[in-house]
Amino acid sequence: AERYQSLMPHLDGDSYTMRNCVLSIIGELISGVLSEEGNDEKGTRETLFDRLELHIHDQNAFVRSKSIQILTKLIEQRCVPIPRQQDLVEKVVGSIQDKSSNVRKNALVFINTYLGCNPYSDKLSLDNLMEKLKAEVEKLKVMKENLPQQPSSTQESEESEPPAAADDAMETDLDPETAKD
């Protein structure tokens, strides 16, 4: 951790080019060294991420833009820890209203990249979700059939209300032959 500390004073300096260079080095350190399997320097990586995130709101537009570019690259390389991603997205979304067009552009590129590299996108196949929906609706039907029929004032009022449009659409989309699986 001490070997990175010599760079940190330059992040607070007046020269925006020096800040950009140090941020680039931080990005390379995170992607190249600190994101490897079995790396035990999580604290250092988190500290460097914190410093990188701080400069999303730097006084200089070039530095703000550069920090978002680096974060975009880290998202593409899947170097950003999943628990940290939501907070990061919230910070970058605030930059969409920045006064600098470069910052706004890079913020939109970041959001686009984040959506494209979403760690959960592989698990969100429409076909798989529809199969799960059909299975759960079938379970719900079986559970409703197994309930004892007890007339009550709440049940009568529920029967008199028309079913929601979403329920109708969900039930009509189900093919009884495929729902039994």
PDB file of C-alpha atoms in Angstrom:
ATOM      1  CA  ALA A   1       0.000   0.000   0.000  1.00  0.00           C
ATOM      2  CA  GLU A   2       2.903   2.357   0.689  1.00  0.00           C
ATOM      3  CA  ARG A   3       4.121   2.147  -2.892  1.00  0.00           C
ATOM      4  CA  TYR A   4       0.945   3.851  -4.144  1.00  0.00           C
ATOM      5  CA  GLN A   5       1.036   6.647  -1.570  1.00  0.00           C
ATOM      6  CA  SER A   6       3.675   8.600  -3.485  1.00  0.00           C
ATOM      7  CA  LEU A   7       1.080   9.252  -6.216  1.00  0.00           C
ATOM      8  CA  MET A   8      -1.676  10.551  -3.960  1.00  0.00           C
ATOM      9  CA  PRO A   9      -0.325  14.077  -3.340  1.00  0.00           C
ATOM     10  CA  HIS A  10      -0.490  14.718  -7.088  1.00  0.00           C
ATOM     11  CA  LEU A  11      -4.248  14.131  -7.045  1.00  0.00           C
ATOM     12  CA  ASP A  12      -4.630  17.246  -4.921  1.00  0.00           C
ATOM     13  CA  GLY A  13      -2.327  19.394  -7.061  1.00  0.00           C
ATOM     14  CA  ASP A  14      -3.274  22.273  -9.333  1.00  0.00           C
ATOM     15  CA  SER A  15      -2.291  20.635 -12.605  1.00  0.00           C
ATOM     16  CA  TYR A  16      -5.260  18.861 -14.141  1.00  0.00           C
ATOM     17  CA  THR A  17      -2.957  16.982 -16.512  1.00  0.00           C
ATOM     18  CA  MET A  18      -1.098  15.538 -13.538  1.00  0.00           C
ATOM     19  CA  ARG A  19      -4.406  14.536 -11.916  1.00  0.00           C
ATOM     20  CA  ASN A  20      -5.450  12.874 -15.174  1.00  0.00           C
ATOM     21  CA  CYS A  21      -2.168  10.961 -15.322  1.00  0.00           C
ATOM     22  CA  VAL A  22      -2.443   9.764 -11.740  1.00  0.00           C
ATOM     23  CA  LEU A  23      -6.068   8.725 -12.296  1.00  0.00           C
ATOM     24  CA  SER A  24      -4.967   6.739 -15.368  1.00  0.00           C
ATOM     25  CA  ILE A  25      -2.297   5.016 -13.277  1.00  0.00           C
ATOM     26  CA  ILE A  26      -4.891   4.222 -10.610  1.00  0.00           C
ATOM     27  CA  GLY A  27      -7.156   2.730 -13.281  1.00  0.00           C
ATOM     28  CA  GLU A  28      -4.327   0.566 -14.595  1.00  0.00           C
ATOM     29  CA  LEU A  29      -3.401  -0.551 -11.086  1.00  0.00           C
ATOM     30  CA  ILE A  30      -6.978  -1.558 -10.352  1.00  0.00           C
ATOM     31  CA  SER A  31      -7.475  -3.393 -13.635  1.00  0.00           C
ATOM     32  CA  GLY A  32      -4.055  -4.972 -13.915  1.00  0.00           C
ATOM     33  CA  VAL A  33      -2.744  -5.719 -10.469  1.00  0.00           C
ATOM     34  CA  LEU A  34      -5.450  -5.324  -7.860  1.00  0.00           C
ATOM     35  CA  SER A  35      -8.241  -7.225  -9.644  1.00  0.00           C
ATOM     36  CA  GLU A  36      -6.346 -10.478 -10.051  1.00  0.00           C
ATOM     37  CA  GLU A  37      -7.661 -13.650  -8.446  1.00  0.00           C
ATOM     38  CA  GLY A  38      -6.312 -14.257  -4.984  1.00  0.00           C
ATOM     39  CA  ASN A  39      -5.169 -10.691  -4.471  1.00  0.00           C
ATOM     40  CA  ASP A  40      -5.158  -9.858  -0.784  1.00  0.00           C
ATOM     41  CA  GLU A  41      -4.952  -6.068  -1.154  1.00  0.00           C
ATOM     42  CA  LYS A  42      -8.711  -5.378  -1.090  1.00  0.00           C
ATOM     43  CA  GLY A  43      -8.225  -2.381   1.190  1.00  0.00           C
ATOM     44  CA  THR A  44      -5.828  -0.784  -1.265  1.00  0.00           C
ATOM     45  CA  ARG A  45      -8.198  -1.440  -4.160  1.00  0.00           C
ATOM     46  CA  GLU A  46     -11.096   0.101  -2.251  1.00  0.00           C
ATOM     47  CA  THR A  47      -8.982   3.150  -1.365  1.00  0.00           C
ATOM     48  CA  LEU A  48      -8.017   3.621  -5.004  1.00  0.00           C
ATOM     49  CA  PHE A  49     -11.643   3.261  -6.087  1.00  0.00           C
ATOM     50  CA  ASP A  50     -12.595   5.902  -3.521  1.00  0.00           C
ATOM     51  CA  ARG A  51      -9.994   8.303  -4.902  1.00  0.00           C
ATOM     52  CA  LEU A  52     -11.162   7.647  -8.447  1.00  0.00           C
ATOM     53  CA  GLU A  53     -14.785   8.251  -7.485  1.00  0.00           C
ATOM     54  CA  LEU A  54     -13.913  11.512  -5.733  1.00  0.00           C
ATOM     55  CA  HIS A  55     -12.758  12.971  -9.020  1.00  0.00           C
ATOM     56  CA  ILE A  56     -16.139  12.422 -10.675  1.00  0.00           C
ATOM     57  CA  HIS A  57     -16.890  15.776  -9.010  1.00  0.00           C
ATOM     58  CA  ASP A  58     -13.504  17.419  -9.604  1.00  0.00           C
ATOM     59  CA  GLN A  59     -13.391  21.181 -10.255  1.00  0.00           C
ATOM     60  CA  ASN A  60     -11.931  20.619 -13.740  1.00  0.00           C
ATOM     61  CA  ALA A  61     -14.157  19.165 -16.476  1.00  0.00           C
ATOM     62  CA  PHE A  62     -11.252  17.308 -18.086  1.00  0.00           C
ATOM     63  CA  VAL A  63     -10.577  15.477 -14.824  1.00  0.00           C
ATOM     64  CA  ARG A  64     -14.273  14.686 -14.316  1.00  0.00           C
ATOM     65  CA  SER A  65     -14.438  13.354 -17.850  1.00  0.00           C
ATOM     66  CA  LYS A  66     -11.251  11.304 -17.458  1.00  0.00           C
ATOM     67  CA  SER A  67     -12.398   9.709 -14.205  1.00  0.00           C
ATOM     68  CA  ILE A  68     -15.659   8.615 -15.850  1.00  0.00           C
ATOM     69  CA  GLN A  69     -13.713   7.240 -18.845  1.00  0.00           C
ATOM     70  CA  ILE A  70     -11.516   5.203 -16.514  1.00  0.00           C
ATOM     71  CA  LEU A  71     -14.533   3.889 -14.621  1.00  0.00           C
ATOM     72  CA  THR A  72     -16.120   2.926 -17.954  1.00  0.00           C
ATOM     73  CA  LYS A  73     -13.015   0.950 -18.835  1.00  0.00           C
ATOM     74  CA  LEU A  74     -13.080  -0.772 -15.436  1.00  0.00           C
ATOM     75  CA  ILE A  75     -16.751  -1.680 -15.923  1.00  0.00           C
ATOM     76  CA  GLU A  76     -15.922  -3.146 -19.350  1.00  0.00           C
ATOM     77  CA  GLN A  77     -13.152  -5.233 -17.803  1.00  0.00           C
ATOM     78  CA  ARG A  78     -15.480  -6.294 -14.970  1.00  0.00           C
ATOM     79  CA  CYS A  79     -13.056  -4.975 -12.363  1.00  0.00           C
ATOM     80  CA  VAL A  80     -15.655  -3.085 -10.331  1.00  0.00           C
ATOM     81  CA  PRO A  81     -16.994  -5.143  -7.412  1.00  0.00           C
ATOM     82  CA  ILE A  82     -20.728  -5.781  -7.705  1.00  0.00           C
ATOM     83  CA  PRO A  83     -21.605  -4.208  -4.313  1.00  0.00           C
ATOM     84  CA  ARG A  84     -19.890  -1.004  -5.402  1.00  0.00           C
ATOM     85  CA  GLN A  85     -21.588  -0.735  -8.796  1.00  0.00           C
ATOM     86  CA  GLN A  86     -24.953   0.672  -7.685  1.00  0.00           C
ATOM     87  CA  ASP A  87     -23.370   3.546  -5.765  1.00  0.00           C
ATOM     88  CA  LEU A  88     -21.053   4.217  -8.688  1.00  0.00           C
ATOM     89  CA  VAL A  89     -23.941   4.345 -11.157  1.00  0.00           C
ATOM     90  CA  GLU A  90     -25.782   6.809  -8.933  1.00  0.00           C
ATOM     91  CA  LYS A  91     -22.746   9.088  -8.831  1.00  0.00           C
ATOM     92  CA  VAL A  92     -22.229   8.962 -12.591  1.00  0.00           C
ATOM     93  CA  VAL A  93     -25.922   9.532 -13.318  1.00  0.00           C
ATOM     94  CA  GLY A  94     -25.560  12.860 -11.514  1.00  0.00           C
ATOM     95  CA  SER A  95     -22.918  13.791 -14.091  1.00  0.00           C
ATOM     96  CA  ILE A  96     -25.463  13.578 -16.908  1.00  0.00           C
ATOM     97  CA  GLN A  97     -26.495  17.106 -15.929  1.00  0.00           C
ATOM     98  CA  ASP A  98     -22.918  18.437 -15.823  1.00  0.00           C
ATOM     99  CA  LYS A  99     -22.201  21.767 -17.514  1.00  0.00           C
ATOM    100  CA  SER A 100     -19.483  20.202 -19.674  1.00  0.00           C
ATOM    101  CA  SER A 101     -20.596  18.317 -22.763  1.00  0.00           C
ATOM    102  CA  ASN A 102     -17.614  15.942 -22.519  1.00  0.00           C
ATOM    103  CA  VAL A 103     -18.598  14.929 -18.994  1.00  0.00           C
ATOM    104  CA  ARG A 104     -22.217  14.416 -20.058  1.00  0.00           C
ATOM    105  CA  LYS A 105     -21.126  12.357 -23.060  1.00  0.00           C
ATOM    106  CA  ASN A 106     -18.813  10.163 -20.992  1.00  0.00           C
ATOM    107  CA  ALA A 107     -21.494   9.703 -18.337  1.00  0.00           C
ATOM    108  CA  LEU A 108     -23.886   8.415 -20.994  1.00  0.00           C
ATOM    109  CA  VAL A 109     -21.181   6.138 -22.408  1.00  0.00           C
ATOM    110  CA  PHE A 110     -20.637   4.812 -18.882  1.00  0.00           C
ATOM    111  CA  ILE A 111     -24.351   4.096 -18.406  1.00  0.00           C
ATOM    112  CA  ASN A 112     -24.520   2.386 -21.797  1.00  0.00           C
ATOM    113  CA  THR A 113     -21.461   0.274 -20.987  1.00  0.00           C
ATOM    114  CA  TYR A 114     -22.830  -0.576 -17.558  1.00  0.00           C
ATOM    115  CA  LEU A 115     -26.091  -1.778 -19.059  1.00  0.00           C
ATOM    116  CA  GLY A 116     -24.201  -3.816 -21.656  1.00  0.00           C
ATOM    117  CA  CYS A 117     -21.878  -5.373 -19.084  1.00  0.00           C
ATOM    118  CA  ASN A 118     -24.525  -5.939 -16.429  1.00  0.00           C
ATOM    119  CA  PRO A 119     -23.390  -8.924 -14.326  1.00  0.00           C
ATOM    120  CA  TYR A 120     -26.961 -10.200 -14.162  1.00  0.00           C
ATOM    121  CA  SER A 121     -27.765  -9.923 -17.880  1.00  0.00           C
ATOM    122  CA  ASP A 122     -26.848 -13.572 -18.547  1.00  0.00           C
ATOM    123  CA  LYS A 123     -29.466 -14.666 -16.051  1.00  0.00           C
ATOM    124  CA  LEU A 124     -32.258 -12.529 -17.526  1.00  0.00           C
ATOM    125  CA  SER A 125     -33.230 -14.510 -20.621  1.00  0.00           C
ATOM    126  CA  LEU A 126     -36.849 -13.828 -21.544  1.00  0.00           C
ATOM    127  CA  ASP A 127     -37.495 -17.494 -22.340  1.00  0.00           C
ATOM    128  CA  ASN A 128     -36.173 -18.623 -18.955  1.00  0.00           C
ATOM    129  CA  LEU A 129     -38.190 -15.975 -17.141  1.00  0.00           C
ATOM    130  CA  MET A 130     -41.366 -16.980 -18.997  1.00  0.00           C
ATOM    131  CA  GLU A 131     -40.794 -20.642 -18.084  1.00  0.00           C
ATOM    132  CA  LYS A 132     -40.347 -19.704 -14.434  1.00  0.00           C
ATOM    133  CA  LEU A 133     -43.471 -17.545 -14.580  1.00  0.00           C
ATOM    134  CA  LYS A 134     -45.529 -20.417 -16.008  1.00  0.00           C
ATOM    135  CA  ALA A 135     -44.254 -22.787 -13.332  1.00  0.00           C
ATOM    136  CA  GLU A 136     -45.067 -20.338 -10.545  1.00  0.00           C
ATOM    137  CA  VAL A 137     -48.544 -19.618 -11.934  1.00  0.00           C
ATOM    138  CA  GLU A 138     -49.215 -23.358 -12.052  1.00  0.00           C
ATOM    139  CA  LYS A 139     -48.077 -23.674  -8.426  1.00  0.00           C
ATOM    140  CA  LEU A 140     -50.406 -20.818  -7.525  1.00  0.00           C
ATOM    141  CA  LYS A 141     -53.354 -22.553  -9.224  1.00  0.00           C
ATOM    142  CA  VAL A 142     -52.636 -25.775  -7.333  1.00  0.00           C
ATOM    143  CA  MET A 143     -52.394 -23.860  -4.062  1.00  0.00           C
ATOM    144  CA  LYS A 144     -55.737 -22.114  -4.752  1.00  0.00           C
ATOM    145  CA  GLU A 145     -57.385 -25.456  -5.490  1.00  0.00           C
ATOM    146  CA  ASN A 146     -56.085 -26.914  -2.218  1.00  0.00           C
ATOM    147  CA  LEU A 147     -57.411 -24.056  -0.083  1.00  0.00           C
ATOM    148  CA  PRO A 148     -60.520 -24.925   1.927  1.00  0.00           C
ATOM    149  CA  GLN A 149     -63.525 -23.008   0.670  1.00  0.00           C
ATOM    150  CA  GLN A 150     -64.727 -20.845   3.537  1.00  0.00           C
ATOM    151  CA  PRO A 151     -67.198 -18.115   2.724  1.00  0.00           C
ATOM    152  CA  SER A 152     -66.275 -14.888   4.398  1.00  0.00           C
ATOM    153  CA  SER A 153     -67.011 -11.248   3.854  1.00  0.00           C
ATOM    154  CA  THR A 154     -63.525 -10.583   2.435  1.00  0.00           C
ATOM    155  CA  GLN A 155     -63.744 -13.516   0.039  1.00  0.00           C
ATOM    156  CA  GLU A 156     -67.152 -12.390  -1.234  1.00  0.00           C
ATOM    157  CA  SER A 157     -65.864  -8.871  -1.832  1.00  0.00           C
ATOM    158  CA  GLU A 158     -62.858 -10.262  -3.711  1.00  0.00           C
ATOM    159  CA  GLU A 159     -65.134 -12.361  -5.910  1.00  0.00           C
ATOM    160  CA  SER A 160     -67.243  -9.347  -6.829  1.00  0.00           C
ATOM    161  CA  GLU A 161     -64.225  -7.337  -7.972  1.00  0.00           C
ATOM    162  CA  PRO A 162     -63.053  -7.824 -11.553  1.00  0.00           C
ATOM    163  CA  PRO A 163     -59.580  -9.405 -11.853  1.00  0.00           C
ATOM    164  CA  ALA A 164     -56.662  -7.148 -12.671  1.00  0.00           C
ATOM    165  CA  ALA A 165     -55.690  -6.800 -16.325  1.00  0.00           C
ATOM    166  CA  ALA A 166     -52.207  -8.134 -15.610  1.00  0.00           C
ATOM    167  CA  ASP A 167     -53.648 -11.304 -14.074  1.00  0.00           C
ATOM    168  CA  ASP A 168     -55.863 -11.841 -17.126  1.00  0.00           C
ATOM    169  CA  ALA A 169     -52.944 -11.386 -19.490  1.00  0.00           C
ATOM    170  CA  MET A 170     -50.736 -13.684 -17.452  1.00  0.00           C
ATOM    171  CA  GLU A 171     -53.353 -16.449 -17.303  1.00  0.00           C
ATOM    172  CA  THR A 172     -54.273 -16.242 -20.988  1.00  0.00           C
ATOM    173  CA  ASP A 173     -50.630 -16.471 -22.050  1.00  0.00           C
ATOM    174  CA  LEU A 174     -50.260 -19.821 -20.323  1.00  0.00           C
ATOM    175  CA  ASP A 175     -50.698 -22.943 -22.378  1.00  0.00           C
ATOM    176  CA  PRO A 176     -52.111 -25.673 -20.108  1.00  0.00           C
ATOM    177  CA  GLU A 177     -49.953 -28.322 -21.752  1.00  0.00           C
ATOM    178  CA  THR A 178     -46.669 -26.507 -21.032  1.00  0.00           C
ATOM    179  CA  ALA A 179     -47.728 -25.324 -17.566  1.00  0.00           C
ATOM    180  CA  LYS A 180     -47.911 -28.898 -16.250  1.00  0.00           C
ATOM    181  CA  ASP A 181     -44.155 -29.411 -16.570  1.00  0.00           C
TER     182      ASP A 181
END
